[in-house]
Amino acid sequence: MESKWPEFRLDEITTLIIDCPHSTPEWTDSGVIVLRSNNIRNGALDLANPSFTTEEGYLDRIKRAIPTEDDIVLTREAPMGEVCIIPKGLKCCLGQRMVLIRADKTQVIPEYLLYAIQSSYIQNQISWNEGTGTTVSNIRIPNIKALKIPLPSLNIQRGIVSNLLSVDKKISLNIATNQTLEQMSQTLFKSWFVDFDPVIDNALDAGNPIPEALQSRAELRQKVRNSADFKPLPADIRAMFTAEFEETELGWMPKGWITTSFNDLIELIGGGTPKTSVEEFWNGDIPWFSVVDAPSESDVYVLTTEKKITIEGLNNSSAKLLRKGTTIISARGTVGKCAMVAVPMAMNQSCYGVIGKNNISDEYVYFQLKNAVQTLQQMGHGSVFNTITRDTFKNIKVPFCNEELTNSYSLLVKNYFSKILNNNYQNIALTNLRDTLLPKLISGELSLEDLPNLVNQTEPA
């Protein structure tokens, strides 16, 4: 890439480039956060699954430098070249295979340096070993210090950061919105099909006795009902629920509901892999799902996949075309990952496709499946279970009313799912826009004056 801007070695525009301690921290369930490679993805810090060490472990790992606001963390391997910036107020230390970089703010804005390192120009430098002329799986400190960084004026850096940040903020907003919508949908599912709140409501209103085992839940429910912002369900939906409980093998359950095997409510669809030796089976138009394509939990849908197959590959393997709305669950390897199909696609044999029988709704199946995964984890005391088979679904018992109730649930949450899907598509467009602009802005090929209103151009029609 030919850069319009002057280039500087990374160690010429930073005040600190420090390797992490080469020891394993003392892991604890709580304490001070230890940044690990899996916490850094796509230029952002993700602490959804944090790791911790003791205060003593923290003090031992910050002897070389204390990670501070605006410091940049670069992964050296597994994976290599991922980068994030330390936010304000985060007390943390580095795990293994990481480098701490502190920008000289008289020369470079930390956020600009963050974006620059993500550009293909710097990423190619990271992955390419000039000494051997080959790609590498890790990068050494001397090579990090020697990275060539295109450096425009501070004013232009600010403009570049402002434009790219506006895109990233919209992506983050969509992700946060999806998290809220997914949680709202899951909360309603739990209220209806796990906690039986509408049945408790009906029983309280009718003056029916509440079983002793459910008394504490009923008391909590009454507090919710007495709150100022409580919104009761419409009368026609409440009428779909009984006002009494009865004791069953699963415990207290709404009267008239049945205990059934989850397997009796669903149809399981197996996957397959076309022969990799036959070129005509691959690189077609049909998305082919494997666990690496699983979305984050709040994104719900899988829209695209790393690999695609042809119609010939589909017809000459055990793979099947899944309809939109099918839930995919990973059954081996990384077990229990769930995703809803956004477009017709196939999948490999390490997964099952799951749809409801007798018009049981897709959204109900999705959350009942996630609930089943939680049940399996609880049975294993929170550990990861090794595999899911068809017998697994037979052994999971669930309370069930009727198909009509599952469809009434879906009518209430379909709009949430639709918004999640739209946000996912918009984030793909925003990410493509950012990835297109990033190298051109960093190199100076594209000037700030040429940029339109970036975010508005990606709004769905």
CSV table of C-alpha atoms in Angstrom, one decimal:
chain,number,residue,atom,x,y,z
A,1,MET,CA,0.0,0.0,0.0
A,2,GLU,CA,1.4,3.4,-1.0
A,3,SER,CA,0.8,5.8,1.9
A,4,LYS,CA,0.2,9.5,1.4
A,5,TRP,CA,1.3,10.2,5.0
A,6,PRO,CA,4.8,10.0,6.4
A,7,GLU,CA,5.5,6.7,8.2
A,8,PHE,CA,7.1,6.1,11.6
A,9,ARG,CA,8.2,3.1,13.4
A,10,LEU,CA,5.8,2.2,16.2
A,11,ASP,CA,8.5,2.7,18.9
A,12,GLU,CA,9.0,6.3,17.5
A,13,ILE,CA,5.5,7.4,18.3
A,14,THR,CA,4.9,5.5,21.6
A,15,THR,CA,6.3,5.9,25.1
A,16,LEU,CA,5.9,2.3,26.1
A,17,ILE,CA,5.9,-1.1,24.4
A,18,ILE,CA,6.0,-3.8,27.1
A,19,ASP,CA,5.7,-7.6,26.8
A,20,CYS,CA,3.4,-9.4,29.2
A,21,PRO,CA,4.7,-11.6,32.0
A,22,HIS,CA,5.5,-15.1,30.6
A,23,SER,CA,3.8,-16.9,33.5
A,24,THR,CA,0.4,-18.2,34.1
A,25,PRO,CA,-1.6,-16.1,36.6
A,26,GLU,CA,-3.2,-17.6,39.7
A,27,TRP,CA,-6.8,-18.0,38.5
A,28,THR,CA,-9.7,-17.2,40.9
A,29,ASP,CA,-13.4,-16.9,40.6
A,30,SER,CA,-13.3,-13.2,41.4
A,31,GLY,CA,-10.8,-10.4,42.0
A,32,VAL,CA,-8.8,-8.4,39.5
A,33,ILE,CA,-9.5,-8.9,35.8
A,34,VAL,CA,-6.9,-10.6,33.7
A,35,LEU,CA,-7.1,-9.8,30.0
A,36,ARG,CA,-6.8,-12.8,27.8
A,37,SER,CA,-6.8,-13.3,24.0
A,38,ASN,CA,-10.4,-14.4,23.9
A,39,ASN,CA,-11.4,-11.0,25.4
A,40,ILE,CA,-10.1,-9.1,22.4
A,41,ARG,CA,-11.9,-9.3,19.1
A,42,ASN,CA,-12.4,-6.9,16.1
A,43,GLY,CA,-10.8,-4.0,17.8
A,44,ALA,CA,-12.9,-4.2,21.0
A,45,LEU,CA,-12.6,-5.4,24.5
A,46,ASP,CA,-15.2,-8.0,25.4
A,47,LEU,CA,-15.5,-8.8,29.1
A,48,ALA,CA,-18.6,-11.0,28.8
A,49,ASN,CA,-16.5,-13.9,30.1
A,50,PRO,CA,-13.8,-12.4,32.3
A,51,SER,CA,-11.0,-14.1,34.0
A,52,PHE,CA,-9.6,-13.1,37.5
A,53,THR,CA,-6.6,-13.3,39.6
A,54,THR,CA,-5.8,-12.2,43.2
A,55,GLU,CA,-4.6,-8.8,44.3
A,56,GLU,CA,-1.2,-10.3,44.9
A,57,GLY,CA,-1.2,-11.8,41.4
A,58,TYR,CA,-2.2,-8.5,39.9
A,59,LEU,CA,0.6,-6.7,41.7
A,60,ASP,CA,3.1,-9.3,40.4
A,61,ARG,CA,1.9,-8.8,36.8
A,62,ILE,CA,2.0,-5.0,36.7
A,63,LYS,CA,5.7,-4.7,37.8
A,64,ARG,CA,6.7,-3.7,34.2
A,65,ALA,CA,3.7,-1.4,33.6
A,66,ILE,CA,0.2,-0.7,34.9
A,67,PRO,CA,-2.4,-0.9,32.1
A,68,THR,CA,-3.9,2.5,32.0
A,69,GLU,CA,-6.8,4.3,30.2
A,70,ASP,CA,-6.0,4.7,26.4
A,71,ASP,CA,-3.3,2.0,26.5
A,72,ILE,CA,-3.5,-0.4,23.6
A,73,VAL,CA,-3.3,-4.2,24.0
A,74,LEU,CA,-2.0,-6.3,21.1
A,75,THR,CA,-2.2,-10.1,21.0
A,76,ARG,CA,1.1,-11.8,19.9
A,77,GLU,CA,-0.4,-15.2,19.0
A,78,ALA,CA,-3.5,-17.4,19.2
A,79,PRO,CA,-4.8,-15.2,17.6
A,80,MET,CA,-2.1,-12.8,16.5
A,81,GLY,CA,-2.8,-9.1,15.8
A,82,GLU,CA,-6.0,-8.6,17.7
A,83,VAL,CA,-6.1,-5.2,19.4
A,84,CYS,CA,-8.2,-3.2,21.9
A,85,ILE,CA,-8.0,-0.1,24.0
A,86,ILE,CA,-8.1,0.1,27.8
A,87,PRO,CA,-11.3,2.0,28.8
A,88,LYS,CA,-11.5,4.5,31.7
A,89,GLY,CA,-11.7,3.0,35.2
A,90,LEU,CA,-10.7,-0.6,34.3
A,91,LYS,CA,-8.3,-2.2,36.7
A,92,CYS,CA,-6.7,-5.1,35.0
A,93,CYS,CA,-3.5,-6.9,34.1
A,94,LEU,CA,-2.3,-8.8,31.1
A,95,GLY,CA,-2.4,-12.5,30.6
A,96,GLN,CA,0.0,-14.3,28.4
A,97,ARG,CA,1.0,-13.6,24.7
A,98,MET,CA,0.1,-9.9,24.9
A,99,VAL,CA,1.8,-6.6,24.5
A,100,LEU,CA,1.0,-3.2,26.2
A,101,ILE,CA,1.4,-0.2,23.9
A,102,ARG,CA,1.2,3.4,25.2
A,103,ALA,CA,0.8,6.1,22.5
A,104,ASP,CA,2.8,9.4,22.7
A,105,LYS,CA,-0.2,11.7,22.6
A,106,THR,CA,1.9,14.6,21.3
A,107,GLN,CA,2.2,12.6,18.1
A,108,VAL,CA,-0.6,10.1,17.8
A,109,ILE,CA,-4.1,9.8,19.1
A,110,PRO,CA,-4.6,6.4,20.8
A,111,GLU,CA,-7.8,5.7,18.9
A,112,TYR,CA,-6.1,6.5,15.6
A,113,LEU,CA,-3.3,4.0,16.5
A,114,LEU,CA,-6.0,1.4,17.4
A,115,TYR,CA,-7.6,1.8,14.0
A,116,ALA,CA,-4.2,1.9,12.2
A,117,ILE,CA,-3.1,-1.4,13.7
A,118,GLN,CA,-6.4,-3.0,12.5
A,119,SER,CA,-5.8,-1.8,8.9
A,120,SER,CA,-4.6,-4.4,6.3
A,121,TYR,CA,-1.4,-2.5,5.9
A,122,ILE,CA,-0.3,-3.1,9.5
A,123,GLN,CA,-1.9,-6.5,9.8
A,124,ASN,CA,0.1,-7.6,6.8
A,125,GLN,CA,3.3,-6.4,8.5
A,126,ILE,CA,2.3,-8.3,11.6
A,127,SER,CA,1.7,-11.6,9.8
A,128,TRP,CA,4.6,-11.4,7.4
A,129,ASN,CA,8.1,-12.4,8.5
A,130,GLU,CA,10.5,-10.3,6.3
A,131,GLY,CA,13.4,-12.5,7.4
A,132,THR,CA,12.0,-15.7,6.0
A,133,GLY,CA,9.4,-14.3,3.5
A,134,THR,CA,6.7,-16.4,5.1
A,135,THR,CA,3.6,-15.8,7.2
A,136,VAL,CA,4.1,-16.4,10.9
A,137,SER,CA,1.8,-17.5,13.8
A,138,ASN,CA,3.3,-15.1,16.4
A,139,ILE,CA,5.1,-11.8,16.4
A,140,ARG,CA,8.2,-10.9,18.4
A,141,ILE,CA,8.7,-7.6,20.3
A,142,PRO,CA,11.4,-6.3,17.9
A,143,ASN,CA,9.0,-6.7,15.0
A,144,ILE,CA,6.2,-5.0,16.9
A,145,LYS,CA,8.5,-2.0,17.6
A,146,ALA,CA,9.5,-1.8,13.9
A,147,LEU,CA,5.9,-1.7,12.6
A,148,LYS,CA,5.5,1.2,10.1
A,149,ILE,CA,2.6,3.4,11.0
A,150,PRO,CA,1.3,6.0,8.5
A,151,LEU,CA,0.9,9.3,10.5
A,152,PRO,CA,-1.1,12.3,9.3
A,153,SER,CA,-1.4,15.4,11.4
A,154,LEU,CA,-3.3,15.3,14.7
A,155,ASN,CA,-6.2,17.1,13.2
A,156,ILE,CA,-6.6,14.6,10.4
A,157,GLN,CA,-6.2,11.8,12.9
A,158,ARG,CA,-9.1,13.2,14.9
A,159,GLY,CA,-11.2,13.4,11.7
A,160,ILE,CA,-10.4,9.8,10.8
A,161,VAL,CA,-11.2,8.6,14.3
A,162,SER,CA,-14.5,10.6,14.4
A,163,ASN,CA,-15.7,9.0,11.2
A,164,LEU,CA,-14.8,5.5,12.0
A,165,LEU,CA,-16.0,5.8,15.6
A,166,SER,CA,-19.4,6.9,14.4
A,167,VAL,CA,-19.7,3.6,12.6
A,168,ASP,CA,-18.5,1.6,15.5
A,169,LYS,CA,-20.8,3.4,17.9
A,170,LYS,CA,-23.8,2.5,15.7
A,171,ILE,CA,-22.6,-1.1,15.6
A,172,SER,CA,-22.3,-1.1,19.4
A,173,LEU,CA,-25.8,0.4,19.8
A,174,ASN,CA,-27.3,-2.3,17.6
A,175,ILE,CA,-25.5,-5.0,19.6
A,176,ALA,CA,-26.8,-3.4,22.9
A,177,THR,CA,-30.3,-3.2,21.4
A,178,ASN,CA,-30.2,-6.8,20.4
A,179,GLN,CA,-29.1,-7.8,23.9
A,180,THR,CA,-32.2,-6.0,25.3
A,181,LEU,CA,-34.6,-7.5,22.8
A,182,GLU,CA,-33.3,-11.0,23.2
A,183,GLN,CA,-33.5,-10.7,27.0
A,184,MET,CA,-37.1,-9.3,26.8
A,185,SER,CA,-38.1,-12.3,24.7
A,186,GLN,CA,-36.4,-14.8,27.0
A,187,THR,CA,-37.9,-13.2,30.1
A,188,LEU,CA,-41.4,-13.5,28.6
A,189,PHE,CA,-40.7,-17.2,27.7
A,190,LYS,CA,-39.5,-17.9,31.3
A,191,SER,CA,-42.6,-16.1,32.7
A,192,TRP,CA,-45.0,-18.2,30.7
A,193,PHE,CA,-43.4,-21.6,30.3
A,194,VAL,CA,-41.1,-21.9,33.3
A,195,ASP,CA,-42.4,-19.8,36.2
A,196,PHE,CA,-46.1,-19.9,35.1
A,197,ASP,CA,-46.7,-16.3,36.1
A,198,PRO,CA,-50.1,-16.0,34.2
A,199,VAL,CA,-51.4,-19.0,36.1
A,200,ILE,CA,-50.3,-17.5,39.4
A,201,ASP,CA,-52.0,-14.2,38.4
A,202,ASN,CA,-55.2,-16.1,37.6
A,203,ALA,CA,-55.1,-18.1,40.8
A,204,LEU,CA,-54.6,-14.9,42.9
A,205,ASP,CA,-57.4,-13.2,41.2
A,206,ALA,CA,-59.7,-16.2,41.6
A,207,GLY,CA,-58.8,-16.6,45.2
A,208,ASN,CA,-57.5,-20.2,44.5
A,209,PRO,CA,-55.0,-21.7,46.9
A,210,ILE,CA,-51.3,-21.5,45.9
A,211,PRO,CA,-49.3,-24.6,46.7
A,212,GLU,CA,-46.9,-24.2,49.5
A,213,ALA,CA,-43.9,-24.9,47.2
A,214,LEU,CA,-45.0,-21.9,45.1
A,215,GLN,CA,-45.8,-19.5,47.9
A,216,SER,CA,-42.6,-17.5,47.7
A,217,ARG,CA,-42.9,-17.2,43.9
A,218,ALA,CA,-46.5,-16.0,44.4
A,219,GLU,CA,-45.4,-13.4,46.9
A,220,LEU,CA,-42.8,-12.1,44.5
A,221,ARG,CA,-45.4,-12.0,41.7
A,222,GLN,CA,-47.8,-10.1,43.9
A,223,LYS,CA,-45.1,-7.4,44.4
A,224,VAL,CA,-44.7,-7.2,40.7
A,225,ARG,CA,-48.4,-6.8,40.2
A,226,ASN,CA,-48.5,-4.1,42.8
A,227,SER,CA,-45.8,-2.0,41.1
A,228,ALA,CA,-46.7,1.2,39.3
A,229,ASP,CA,-45.4,0.1,35.9
A,230,PHE,CA,-47.0,-3.4,35.9
A,231,LYS,CA,-48.8,-4.1,32.7
A,232,PRO,CA,-51.2,-7.1,32.9
A,233,LEU,CA,-51.5,-9.5,29.9
A,234,PRO,CA,-54.5,-8.9,27.6
A,235,ALA,CA,-57.6,-10.8,28.8
A,236,ASP,CA,-57.7,-13.1,25.8
A,237,ILE,CA,-54.2,-14.3,26.5
A,238,ARG,CA,-54.8,-14.7,30.2
A,239,ALA,CA,-57.8,-16.8,29.3
A,240,MET,CA,-55.5,-19.3,27.7
A,241,PHE,CA,-54.0,-20.1,31.1
A,242,THR,CA,-55.7,-22.0,33.9
A,243,ALA,CA,-56.1,-20.7,37.4
A,244,GLU,CA,-55.0,-23.9,39.2
A,245,PHE,CA,-51.9,-26.0,39.8
A,246,GLU,CA,-51.4,-29.8,40.1
A,247,GLU,CA,-48.5,-31.8,41.2
A,248,THR,CA,-46.6,-33.8,38.6
A,249,GLU,CA,-43.3,-35.6,38.1
A,250,LEU,CA,-41.8,-32.2,37.3
A,251,GLY,CA,-43.2,-30.6,40.4
A,252,TRP,CA,-46.2,-28.2,40.5
A,253,MET,CA,-47.5,-27.5,37.0
A,254,PRO,CA,-50.5,-25.7,35.6
A,255,LYS,CA,-53.6,-27.9,35.7
A,256,GLY,CA,-54.3,-29.6,32.4
A,257,TRP,CA,-50.7,-29.2,31.1
A,258,ILE,CA,-48.9,-32.4,30.2
A,259,THR,CA,-45.4,-33.6,31.0
A,260,THR,CA,-43.8,-34.7,27.7
A,261,SER,CA,-40.4,-35.5,26.2
A,262,PHE,CA,-39.0,-32.5,24.4
A,263,ASN,CA,-38.3,-35.0,21.6
A,264,ASP,CA,-42.1,-35.4,21.1
A,265,LEU,CA,-42.4,-31.7,20.4
A,266,ILE,CA,-39.7,-31.3,17.7
A,267,GLU,CA,-38.3,-32.7,14.5
A,268,LEU,CA,-34.6,-33.3,14.5
A,269,ILE,CA,-32.7,-32.8,11.2
A,270,GLY,CA,-29.2,-34.2,10.7
A,271,GLY,CA,-26.4,-32.5,8.9
A,272,GLY,CA,-23.6,-33.6,6.5
A,273,THR,CA,-20.4,-32.6,4.7
A,274,PRO,CA,-20.0,-33.0,1.0
A,275,LYS,CA,-16.7,-34.6,-0.1
A,276,THR,CA,-14.0,-32.0,0.2
A,277,SER,CA,-12.1,-33.6,-2.6
A,278,VAL,CA,-14.8,-32.7,-5.2
A,279,GLU,CA,-14.4,-29.1,-6.2
A,280,GLU,CA,-17.9,-29.0,-7.7
A,281,PHE,CA,-19.4,-29.5,-4.3
A,282,TRP,CA,-17.9,-26.3,-2.8
A,283,ASN,CA,-17.9,-22.5,-3.1
A,284,GLY,CA,-21.5,-22.4,-4.3
A,285,ASP,CA,-24.4,-20.2,-3.1
A,286,ILE,CA,-25.7,-22.4,-0.2
A,287,PRO,CA,-24.4,-21.3,3.3
A,288,TRP,CA,-23.0,-24.3,5.1
A,289,PHE,CA,-23.0,-23.9,8.9
A,290,SER,CA,-20.4,-25.2,11.4
A,291,VAL,CA,-19.9,-24.1,15.0
A,292,VAL,CA,-17.4,-21.4,14.0
A,293,ASP,CA,-20.4,-19.6,12.4
A,294,ALA,CA,-22.4,-19.4,15.6
A,295,PRO,CA,-23.5,-15.9,16.4
A,296,SER,CA,-23.1,-14.2,19.8
A,297,GLU,CA,-26.0,-15.1,22.0
A,298,SER,CA,-27.9,-11.8,21.7
A,299,ASP,CA,-27.7,-11.8,17.9
A,300,VAL,CA,-29.8,-15.0,17.7
A,301,TYR,CA,-29.6,-15.4,13.9
A,302,VAL,CA,-26.9,-16.8,11.7
A,303,LEU,CA,-27.0,-14.9,8.4
A,304,THR,CA,-23.9,-16.1,6.6
A,305,THR,CA,-21.2,-18.8,6.9
A,306,GLU,CA,-17.5,-19.1,6.3
A,307,LYS,CA,-18.0,-21.9,3.8
A,308,LYS,CA,-20.7,-22.5,1.1
A,309,ILE,CA,-21.6,-25.5,-0.9
A,310,THR,CA,-23.3,-26.0,-4.3
A,311,ILE,CA,-26.6,-27.7,-5.0
A,312,GLU,CA,-24.6,-30.7,-6.3
A,313,GLY,CA,-22.8,-30.8,-2.9
A,314,LEU,CA,-26.1,-30.7,-1.1
A,315,ASN,CA,-27.6,-33.5,-3.2
A,316,ASN,CA,-24.6,-35.8,-3.0
A,317,SER,CA,-24.2,-35.7,0.8
A,318,SER,CA,-26.4,-36.2,3.9
A,319,ALA,CA,-26.6,-32.4,4.3
A,320,LYS,CA,-30.1,-31.0,4.1
A,321,LEU,CA,-31.5,-27.5,3.4
A,322,LEU,CA,-32.9,-26.0,6.5
A,323,ARG,CA,-35.7,-23.5,6.2
A,324,LYS,CA,-35.6,-20.0,7.7
A,325,GLY,CA,-36.6,-20.1,11.4
A,326,THR,CA,-34.9,-23.5,12.1
A,327,THR,CA,-32.8,-23.5,15.2
A,328,ILE,CA,-29.4,-25.1,14.9
A,329,ILE,CA,-27.7,-26.5,18.0
A,330,SER,CA,-24.1,-27.7,18.0
A,331,ALA,CA,-24.0,-31.3,19.2
A,332,ARG,CA,-20.3,-32.1,19.3
A,333,GLY,CA,-17.1,-30.1,20.0
A,334,THR,CA,-18.4,-26.8,21.3
A,335,VAL,CA,-21.7,-28.2,22.5
A,336,GLY,CA,-24.9,-26.4,23.1
A,337,LYS,CA,-24.5,-23.3,20.9
A,338,CYS,CA,-27.8,-22.2,19.4
A,339,ALA,CA,-28.6,-20.1,16.4
A,340,MET,CA,-31.7,-19.4,14.4
A,341,VAL,CA,-31.5,-19.7,10.6
A,342,ALA,CA,-32.0,-16.4,8.8
A,343,VAL,CA,-31.7,-17.7,5.3
A,344,PRO,CA,-32.0,-21.3,3.9
A,345,MET,CA,-28.8,-23.1,4.6
A,346,ALA,CA,-27.2,-26.5,5.3
A,347,MET,CA,-25.0,-27.6,8.2
A,348,ASN,CA,-22.4,-30.2,9.1
A,349,GLN,CA,-22.9,-33.4,10.9
A,350,SER,CA,-21.8,-31.9,14.3
A,351,CYS,CA,-25.1,-30.1,14.5
A,352,TYR,CA,-28.8,-30.7,14.6
A,353,GLY,CA,-31.5,-28.6,13.0
A,354,VAL,CA,-34.6,-28.3,15.2
A,355,ILE,CA,-38.1,-27.3,14.2
A,356,GLY,CA,-41.4,-27.8,16.0
A,357,LYS,CA,-44.0,-30.5,15.2
A,358,ASN,CA,-47.6,-29.6,14.5
A,359,ASN,CA,-47.0,-25.9,13.9
A,360,ILE,CA,-45.3,-25.3,17.3
A,361,SER,CA,-43.7,-21.9,16.8
A,362,ASP,CA,-40.0,-21.3,16.0
A,363,GLU,CA,-39.4,-18.8,18.7
A,364,TYR,CA,-40.8,-21.2,21.3
A,365,VAL,CA,-38.5,-24.0,20.0
A,366,TYR,CA,-35.5,-21.6,20.1
A,367,PHE,CA,-35.9,-20.7,23.8
A,368,GLN,CA,-37.1,-24.1,24.9
A,369,LEU,CA,-33.9,-25.5,23.3
A,370,LYS,CA,-31.8,-22.9,25.2
A,371,ASN,CA,-33.6,-23.8,28.4
A,372,ALA,CA,-32.8,-27.4,27.8
A,373,VAL,CA,-29.1,-26.6,27.4
A,374,GLN,CA,-29.2,-24.8,30.7
A,375,THR,CA,-30.9,-27.9,32.3
A,376,LEU,CA,-28.1,-30.1,30.9
A,377,GLN,CA,-25.5,-27.8,32.3
A,378,GLN,CA,-27.1,-27.8,35.7
A,379,MET,CA,-27.2,-31.6,35.7
A,380,GLY,CA,-23.5,-31.5,35.0
A,381,HIS,CA,-23.0,-28.9,37.8
A,382,GLY,CA,-22.2,-26.2,35.3
A,383,SER,CA,-19.6,-28.1,33.4
A,384,VAL,CA,-19.5,-28.4,29.6
A,385,PHE,CA,-21.2,-31.6,28.5
A,386,ASN,CA,-19.4,-33.6,25.8
A,387,THR,CA,-22.1,-34.4,23.2
A,388,ILE,CA,-25.8,-34.2,22.4
A,389,THR,CA,-27.6,-37.1,20.8
A,390,ARG,CA,-31.1,-37.9,19.8
A,391,ASP,CA,-31.5,-39.7,23.1
A,392,THR,CA,-30.6,-36.4,24.9
A,393,PHE,CA,-33.8,-34.8,23.6
A,394,LYS,CA,-35.8,-37.9,24.6
A,395,ASN,CA,-34.6,-37.6,28.2
A,396,ILE,CA,-35.5,-33.9,28.6
A,397,LYS,CA,-38.9,-33.6,30.1
A,398,VAL,CA,-40.9,-30.3,29.6
A,399,PRO,CA,-44.3,-29.0,30.6
A,400,PHE,CA,-46.5,-28.3,27.6
A,401,CYS,CA,-49.9,-26.8,27.1
A,402,ASN,CA,-50.7,-26.7,23.4
A,403,GLU,CA,-49.5,-25.3,20.0
A,404,GLU,CA,-51.9,-22.3,20.3
A,405,LEU,CA,-50.1,-21.0,23.3
A,406,THR,CA,-46.7,-21.3,21.7
A,407,ASN,CA,-48.0,-19.3,18.7
A,408,SER,CA,-49.5,-16.6,21.0
A,409,TYR,CA,-46.1,-16.3,22.6
A,410,SER,CA,-44.4,-15.9,19.1
A,411,LEU,CA,-46.9,-13.2,18.1
A,412,LEU,CA,-45.7,-11.1,21.0
A,413,VAL,CA,-42.0,-11.5,20.4
A,414,LYS,CA,-41.9,-11.7,16.5
A,415,ASN,CA,-41.4,-8.0,16.3
A,416,TYR,CA,-38.4,-8.2,18.7
A,417,PHE,CA,-36.9,-11.0,16.5
A,418,SER,CA,-37.5,-9.0,13.4
A,419,LYS,CA,-35.6,-6.0,14.9
A,420,ILE,CA,-32.8,-8.2,15.9
A,421,LEU,CA,-32.5,-9.5,12.4
A,422,ASN,CA,-32.6,-6.0,10.9
A,423,ASN,CA,-29.9,-4.9,13.3
A,424,ASN,CA,-27.7,-7.9,12.3
A,425,TYR,CA,-28.0,-7.0,8.6
A,426,GLN,CA,-27.3,-3.4,9.3
A,427,ASN,CA,-24.2,-4.3,11.3
A,428,ILE,CA,-22.9,-6.4,8.4
A,429,ALA,CA,-23.3,-3.4,6.2
A,430,LEU,CA,-21.6,-1.1,8.8
A,431,THR,CA,-18.8,-3.5,9.3
A,432,ASN,CA,-18.2,-3.8,5.5
A,433,LEU,CA,-18.3,0.0,5.3
A,434,ARG,CA,-15.7,0.4,8.1
A,435,ASP,CA,-13.5,-2.3,6.7
A,436,THR,CA,-13.6,-0.6,3.3
A,437,LEU,CA,-12.9,2.8,4.6
A,438,LEU,CA,-10.2,1.9,7.2
A,439,PRO,CA,-7.3,1.2,4.9
A,440,LYS,CA,-8.2,4.1,2.5
A,441,LEU,CA,-8.3,6.6,5.4
A,442,ILE,CA,-5.2,5.3,7.1
A,443,SER,CA,-3.2,5.5,3.8
A,444,GLY,CA,-4.7,8.9,2.8
A,445,GLU,CA,-6.2,7.4,-0.4
A,446,LEU,CA,-9.5,8.8,0.8
A,447,SER,CA,-9.8,12.3,2.2
A,448,LEU,CA,-12.2,13.3,4.9
A,449,GLU,CA,-13.9,15.7,2.6
A,450,ASP,CA,-15.0,12.8,0.4
A,451,LEU,CA,-17.0,11.1,3.1
A,452,PRO,CA,-20.8,11.2,3.2
A,453,ASN,CA,-23.0,10.7,6.2
A,454,LEU,CA,-21.7,7.1,6.8
A,455,VAL,CA,-24.2,5.7,9.3
A,456,ASN,CA,-27.3,7.0,7.5
A,457,GLN,CA,-26.2,5.3,4.3
A,458,THR,CA,-26.5,1.9,6.0
A,459,GLU,CA,-30.0,2.3,7.4
A,460,PRO,CA,-32.3,-0.5,6.2
A,461,ALA,CA,-34.9,0.5,3.6
